Short mmCIF file of C-alpha atoms in Angstrom, two decimals:
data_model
loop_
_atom_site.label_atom_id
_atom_site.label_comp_id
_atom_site.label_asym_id
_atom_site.label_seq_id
_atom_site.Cartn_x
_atom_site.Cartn_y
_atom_site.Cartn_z
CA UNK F 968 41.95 -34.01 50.00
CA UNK F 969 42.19 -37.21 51.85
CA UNK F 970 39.96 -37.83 54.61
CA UNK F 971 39.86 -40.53 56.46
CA UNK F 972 36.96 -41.98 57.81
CA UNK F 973 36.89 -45.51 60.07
CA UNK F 974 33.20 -45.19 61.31
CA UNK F 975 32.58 -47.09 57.82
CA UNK F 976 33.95 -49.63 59.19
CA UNK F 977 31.84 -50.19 62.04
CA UNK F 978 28.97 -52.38 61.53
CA UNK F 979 27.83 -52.93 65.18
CA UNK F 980 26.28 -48.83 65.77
CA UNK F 981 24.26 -49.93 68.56
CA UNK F 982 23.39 -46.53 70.32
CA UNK F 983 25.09 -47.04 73.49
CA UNK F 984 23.85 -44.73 76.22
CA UNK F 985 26.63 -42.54 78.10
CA UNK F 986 25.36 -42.86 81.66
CA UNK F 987 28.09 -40.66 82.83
CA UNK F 988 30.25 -38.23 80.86
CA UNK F 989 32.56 -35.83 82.25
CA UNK F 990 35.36 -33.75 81.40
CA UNK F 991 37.23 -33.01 84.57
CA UNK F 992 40.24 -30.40 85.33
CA UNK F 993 40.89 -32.20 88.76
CA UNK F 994 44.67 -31.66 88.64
CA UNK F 995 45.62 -30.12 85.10
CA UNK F 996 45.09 -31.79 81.93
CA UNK F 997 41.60 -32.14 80.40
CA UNK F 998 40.34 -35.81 81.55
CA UNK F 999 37.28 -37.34 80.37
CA UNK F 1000 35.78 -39.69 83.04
CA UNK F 1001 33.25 -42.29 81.39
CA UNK F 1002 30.92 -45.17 82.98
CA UNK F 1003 30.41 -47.84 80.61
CA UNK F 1004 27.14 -49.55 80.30
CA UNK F 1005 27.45 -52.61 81.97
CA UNK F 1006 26.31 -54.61 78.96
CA UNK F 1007 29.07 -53.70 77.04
CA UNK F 1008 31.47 -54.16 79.81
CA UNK F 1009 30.31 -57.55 79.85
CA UNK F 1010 30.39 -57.93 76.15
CA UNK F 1011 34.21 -56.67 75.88
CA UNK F 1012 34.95 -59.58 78.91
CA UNK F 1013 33.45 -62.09 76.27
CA UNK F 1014 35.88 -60.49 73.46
CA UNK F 1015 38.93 -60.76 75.57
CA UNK F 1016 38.08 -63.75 77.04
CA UNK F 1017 38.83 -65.43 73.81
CA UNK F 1018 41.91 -63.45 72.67
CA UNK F 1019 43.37 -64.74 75.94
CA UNK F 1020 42.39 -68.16 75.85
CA UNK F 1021 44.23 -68.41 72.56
CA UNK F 1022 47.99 -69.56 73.18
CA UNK F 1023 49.39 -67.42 69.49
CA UNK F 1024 48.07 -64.25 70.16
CA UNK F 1025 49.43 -61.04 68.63
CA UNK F 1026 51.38 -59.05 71.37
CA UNK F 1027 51.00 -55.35 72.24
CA UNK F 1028 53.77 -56.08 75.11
CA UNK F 1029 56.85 -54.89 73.00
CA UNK F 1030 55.82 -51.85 72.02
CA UNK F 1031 54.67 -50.63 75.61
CA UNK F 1032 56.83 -49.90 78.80
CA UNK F 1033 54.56 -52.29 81.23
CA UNK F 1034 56.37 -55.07 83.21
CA UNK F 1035 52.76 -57.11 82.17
CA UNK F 1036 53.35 -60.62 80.72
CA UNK F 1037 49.92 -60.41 78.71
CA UNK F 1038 49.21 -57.77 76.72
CA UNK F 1039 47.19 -59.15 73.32
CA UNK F 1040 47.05 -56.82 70.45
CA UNK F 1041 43.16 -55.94 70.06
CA UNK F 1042 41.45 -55.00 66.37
CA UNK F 1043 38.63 -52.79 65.27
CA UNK F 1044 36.95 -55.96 64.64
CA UNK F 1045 37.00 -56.98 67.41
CA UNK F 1046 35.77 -54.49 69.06
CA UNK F 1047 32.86 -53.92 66.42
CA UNK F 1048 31.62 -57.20 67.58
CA UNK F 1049 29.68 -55.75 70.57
CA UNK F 1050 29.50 -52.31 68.99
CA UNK F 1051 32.46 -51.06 71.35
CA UNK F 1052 34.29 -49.32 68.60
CA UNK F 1053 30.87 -47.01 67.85
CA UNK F 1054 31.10 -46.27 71.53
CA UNK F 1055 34.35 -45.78 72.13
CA UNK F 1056 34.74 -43.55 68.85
CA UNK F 1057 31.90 -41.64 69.59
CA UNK F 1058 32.89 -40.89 73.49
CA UNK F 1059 36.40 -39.38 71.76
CA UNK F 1060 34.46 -36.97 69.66
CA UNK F 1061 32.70 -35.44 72.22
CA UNK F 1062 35.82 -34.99 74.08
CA UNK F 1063 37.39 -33.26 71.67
CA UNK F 1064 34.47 -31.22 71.05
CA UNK F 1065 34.15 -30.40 74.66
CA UNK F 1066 38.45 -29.57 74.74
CA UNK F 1067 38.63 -27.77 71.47
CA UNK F 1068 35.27 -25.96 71.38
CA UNK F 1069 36.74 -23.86 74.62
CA UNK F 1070 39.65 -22.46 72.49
CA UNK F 1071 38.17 -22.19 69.31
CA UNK F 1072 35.42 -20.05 67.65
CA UNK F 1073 32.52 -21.60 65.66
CA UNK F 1074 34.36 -25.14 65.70
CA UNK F 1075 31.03 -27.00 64.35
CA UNK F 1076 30.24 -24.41 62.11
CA UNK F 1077 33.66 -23.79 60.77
CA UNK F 1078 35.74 -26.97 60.84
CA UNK F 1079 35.40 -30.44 60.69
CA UNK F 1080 36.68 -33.05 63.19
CA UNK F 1081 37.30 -36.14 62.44
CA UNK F 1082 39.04 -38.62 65.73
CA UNK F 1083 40.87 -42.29 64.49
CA UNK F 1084 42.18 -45.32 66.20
CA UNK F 1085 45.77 -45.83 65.71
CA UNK F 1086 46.35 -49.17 68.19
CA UNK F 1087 44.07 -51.36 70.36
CA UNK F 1088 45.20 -53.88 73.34
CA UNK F 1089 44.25 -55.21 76.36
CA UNK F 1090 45.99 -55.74 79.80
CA UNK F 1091 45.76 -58.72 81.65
CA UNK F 1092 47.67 -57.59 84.99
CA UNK F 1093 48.95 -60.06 87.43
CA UNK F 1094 50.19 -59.90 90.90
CA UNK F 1095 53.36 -58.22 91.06
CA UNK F 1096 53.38 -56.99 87.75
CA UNK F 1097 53.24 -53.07 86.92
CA UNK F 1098 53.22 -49.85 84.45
CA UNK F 1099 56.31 -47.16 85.28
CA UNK F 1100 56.12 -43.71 84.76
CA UNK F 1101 55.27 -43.45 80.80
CA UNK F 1102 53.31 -41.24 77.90
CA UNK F 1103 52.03 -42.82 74.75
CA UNK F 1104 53.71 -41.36 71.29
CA UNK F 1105 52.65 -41.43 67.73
CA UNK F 1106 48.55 -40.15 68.93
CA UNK F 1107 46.77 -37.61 70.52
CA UNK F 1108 44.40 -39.10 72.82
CA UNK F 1109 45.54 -42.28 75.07
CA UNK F 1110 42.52 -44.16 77.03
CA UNK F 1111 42.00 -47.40 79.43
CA UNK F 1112 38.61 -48.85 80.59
CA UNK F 1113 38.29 -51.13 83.32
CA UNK F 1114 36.66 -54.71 82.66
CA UNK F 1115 37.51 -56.60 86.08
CA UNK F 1116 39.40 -55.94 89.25
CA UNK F 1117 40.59 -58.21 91.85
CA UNK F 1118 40.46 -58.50 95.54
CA UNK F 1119 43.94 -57.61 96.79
CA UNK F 1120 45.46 -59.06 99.62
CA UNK F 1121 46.56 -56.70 102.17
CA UNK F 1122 50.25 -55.48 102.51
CA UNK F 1123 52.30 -55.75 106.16
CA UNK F 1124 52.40 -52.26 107.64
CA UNK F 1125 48.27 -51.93 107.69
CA UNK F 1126 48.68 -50.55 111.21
CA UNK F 1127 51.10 -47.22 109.92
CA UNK F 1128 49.66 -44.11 109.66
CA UNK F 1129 48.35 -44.21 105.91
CA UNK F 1130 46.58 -47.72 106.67
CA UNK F 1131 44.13 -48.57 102.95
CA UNK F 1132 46.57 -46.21 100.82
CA UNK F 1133 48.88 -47.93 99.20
CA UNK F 1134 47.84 -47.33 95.90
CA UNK F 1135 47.73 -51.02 95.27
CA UNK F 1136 46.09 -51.66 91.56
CA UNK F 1137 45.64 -47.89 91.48
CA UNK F 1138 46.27 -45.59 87.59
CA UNK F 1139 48.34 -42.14 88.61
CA UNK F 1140 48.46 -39.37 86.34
CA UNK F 1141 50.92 -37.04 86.74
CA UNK F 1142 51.11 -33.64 85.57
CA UNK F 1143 53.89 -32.17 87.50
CA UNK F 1144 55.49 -32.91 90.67
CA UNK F 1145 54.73 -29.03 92.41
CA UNK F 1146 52.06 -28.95 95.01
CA UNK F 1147 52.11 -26.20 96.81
CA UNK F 1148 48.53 -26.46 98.32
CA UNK F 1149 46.83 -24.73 95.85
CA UNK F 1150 46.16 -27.02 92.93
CA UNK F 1151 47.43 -31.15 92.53
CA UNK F 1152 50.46 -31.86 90.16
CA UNK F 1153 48.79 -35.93 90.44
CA UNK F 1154 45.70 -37.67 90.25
CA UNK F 1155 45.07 -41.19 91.34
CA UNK F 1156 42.13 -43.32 91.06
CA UNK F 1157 41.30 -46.60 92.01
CA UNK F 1158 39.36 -48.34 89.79
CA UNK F 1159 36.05 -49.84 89.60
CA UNK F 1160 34.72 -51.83 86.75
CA UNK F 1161 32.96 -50.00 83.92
CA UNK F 1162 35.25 -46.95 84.23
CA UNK F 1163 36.40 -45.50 81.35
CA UNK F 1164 39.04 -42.67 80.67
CA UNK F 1165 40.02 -40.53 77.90
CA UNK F 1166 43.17 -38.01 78.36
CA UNK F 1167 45.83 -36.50 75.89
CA UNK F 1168 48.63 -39.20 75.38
CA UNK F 1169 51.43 -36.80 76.27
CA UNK F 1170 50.18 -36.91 80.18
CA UNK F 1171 52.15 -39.22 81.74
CA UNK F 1172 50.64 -41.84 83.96
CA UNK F 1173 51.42 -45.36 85.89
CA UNK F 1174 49.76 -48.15 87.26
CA UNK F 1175 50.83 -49.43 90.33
CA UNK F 1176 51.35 -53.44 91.43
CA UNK F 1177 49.46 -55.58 93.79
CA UNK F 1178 49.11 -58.68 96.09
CA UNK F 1179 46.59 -61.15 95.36
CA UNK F 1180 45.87 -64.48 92.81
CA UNK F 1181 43.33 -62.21 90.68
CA UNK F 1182 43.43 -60.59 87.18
CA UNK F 1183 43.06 -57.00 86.63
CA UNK F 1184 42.01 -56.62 83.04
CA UNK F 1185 41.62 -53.58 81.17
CA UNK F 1186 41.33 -52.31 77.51
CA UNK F 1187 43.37 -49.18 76.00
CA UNK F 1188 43.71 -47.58 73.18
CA UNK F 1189 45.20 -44.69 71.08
CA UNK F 1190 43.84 -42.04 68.78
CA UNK F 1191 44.58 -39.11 66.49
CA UNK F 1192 42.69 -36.26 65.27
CA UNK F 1193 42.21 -34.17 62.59
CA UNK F 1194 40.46 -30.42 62.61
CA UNK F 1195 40.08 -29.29 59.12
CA UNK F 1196 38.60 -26.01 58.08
CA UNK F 1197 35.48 -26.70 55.83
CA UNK F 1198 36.25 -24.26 52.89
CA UNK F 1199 39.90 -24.54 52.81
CA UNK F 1200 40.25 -28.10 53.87
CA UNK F 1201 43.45 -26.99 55.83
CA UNK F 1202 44.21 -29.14 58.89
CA UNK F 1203 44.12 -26.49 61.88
CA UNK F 1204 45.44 -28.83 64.24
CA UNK F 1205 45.95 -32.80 64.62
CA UNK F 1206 47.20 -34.89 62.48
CA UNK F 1207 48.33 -34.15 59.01
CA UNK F 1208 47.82 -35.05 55.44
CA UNK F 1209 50.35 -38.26 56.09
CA UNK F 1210 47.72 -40.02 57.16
CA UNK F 1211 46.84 -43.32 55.84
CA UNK F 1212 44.25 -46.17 56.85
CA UNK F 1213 45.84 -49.77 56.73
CA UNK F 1214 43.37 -51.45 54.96
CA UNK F 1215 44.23 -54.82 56.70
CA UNK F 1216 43.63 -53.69 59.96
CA UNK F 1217 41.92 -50.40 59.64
CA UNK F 1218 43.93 -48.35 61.56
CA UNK F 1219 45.60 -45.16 60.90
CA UNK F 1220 49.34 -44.87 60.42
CA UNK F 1221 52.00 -43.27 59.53
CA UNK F 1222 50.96 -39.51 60.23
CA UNK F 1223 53.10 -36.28 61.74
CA UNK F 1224 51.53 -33.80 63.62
CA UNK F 1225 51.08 -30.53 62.71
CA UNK F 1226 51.37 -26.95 64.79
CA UNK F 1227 48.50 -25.16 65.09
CA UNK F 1228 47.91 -22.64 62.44
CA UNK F 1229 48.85 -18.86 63.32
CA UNK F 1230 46.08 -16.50 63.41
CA UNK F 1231 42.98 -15.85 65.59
CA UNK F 1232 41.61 -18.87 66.92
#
């Protein structure tokens, strides 16, 4: 039975404390809302700093939908440098602990869970520049975290009736386009550095423009599961027995996903 395991790959296992933790319903979808300690929000600057700076950089850009010129591919070594993959590993398993312990029986005592990264990147946004309408494929859990935000200039029109809501710089997730007073088919947020958010990667989202000479920079990154019962060593749900670590990079790849098992949960 393979199991795959990338926390033995992390050497930085500084125990990070999680300030804030949350896993909201606000409009739908199960959305973990995170506040990073500020020392590792200043350590990740650092790391990108650097990938930046360099003129050859790997590229995330064409694989993703954003109209963002900058988009460096990120590692697990990277990350490991300032014990952000520890962190950022260990927030995902308590949101899938949270999600899946509400629909199924004994899930510690029964199964075991085991969460992987499948891609890394950062976003270095510009003015003008954008995310449309788009889901992430190939994972189960998408993310972004916030390292710096800009000042944005003001838009004409600040005098009309929804003056300070453009949405400039703002992330929208959107879970359906009803409203009908009684629940909200979007959520948008605008964000702050430090946040962090972890949601499933079919939920579709966007990130909207904005005015101004600053850089809103951000890290995301993509994740499967698996959910194996103990004594069979059956995957329940997640990812299945495709999967494969690239031992180059460490990430997982190449894996289907699998339907939930039949039976009583």
């Amino acid at each position: 039975m393979f199991m795959l395991n990338q926390q033995e790959l992390f050497r930085t296992k500084k125990n990070w404390e999680i300030k804030k933790f949350s896993v909201e319903h606000m409009f739908g979808p199960p959305v973990a809302k995170i506040e990073m300690p500020a020392e590792l929000t200043k350590g990740l600057i650092l790391v990108t700093d650097k990938v930046l700076e360099r003129e050859n950089y790997s590229s995330h850009g064409d694989q993703l939908a954003g109209q963002i010129y900058h988009e460096p591919t990120l590692s697990l070594e990277m990350l490991d440098v300032v014990g952000a993959a520890h962190f950022f590993h260990s927030c995902a398993t308590h949101y899938l602990n949270n999600v899946l312990g509400k629909k199924i029986r004994n899930l510690e005592s029964d199964y075991v869970l085991q969460a992987f990264f499948t891609s890394i990147w950062a976003v270095s946004q510009r003015e003008g520049e954008y995310n449309p309408a788009h889901h992430h494929t190939d994972c189960d859990i998408s993310s972004v975290c916030y390292l710096k935000i800009p000042n944005y200039k003001e838009r004409w029109g600040q005098d009309r009736r929804f003056k300070g809501e453009s949405g400039d710089g703002d992330i929208e997730f959107i879970a359906k386009s009803v409203d009908n007073g009684l629940e909200n088919g979007t959520y948008r947020h605008s964000p702050r550095v430090g946040d962090f958010f972890l949601f499933p990667s079919s939920l579709i989202h966007t990130v909207y423009p904005f005015l101004g000479q600053g850089e809103r920079r951000s890290i995301a990154f993509n994740m499967g599961y698996q959910l194996r019962h103990k004594e069979s060593g059956r995957v329940r749900l997640g990812r299945s027995d495709g999967v494969y670590q690239n031992p180059e990079t460490g990430l997982a790849e190449s894996f289907p996903h699998v339907k939930e098992m039949e039976g009583k949960s």
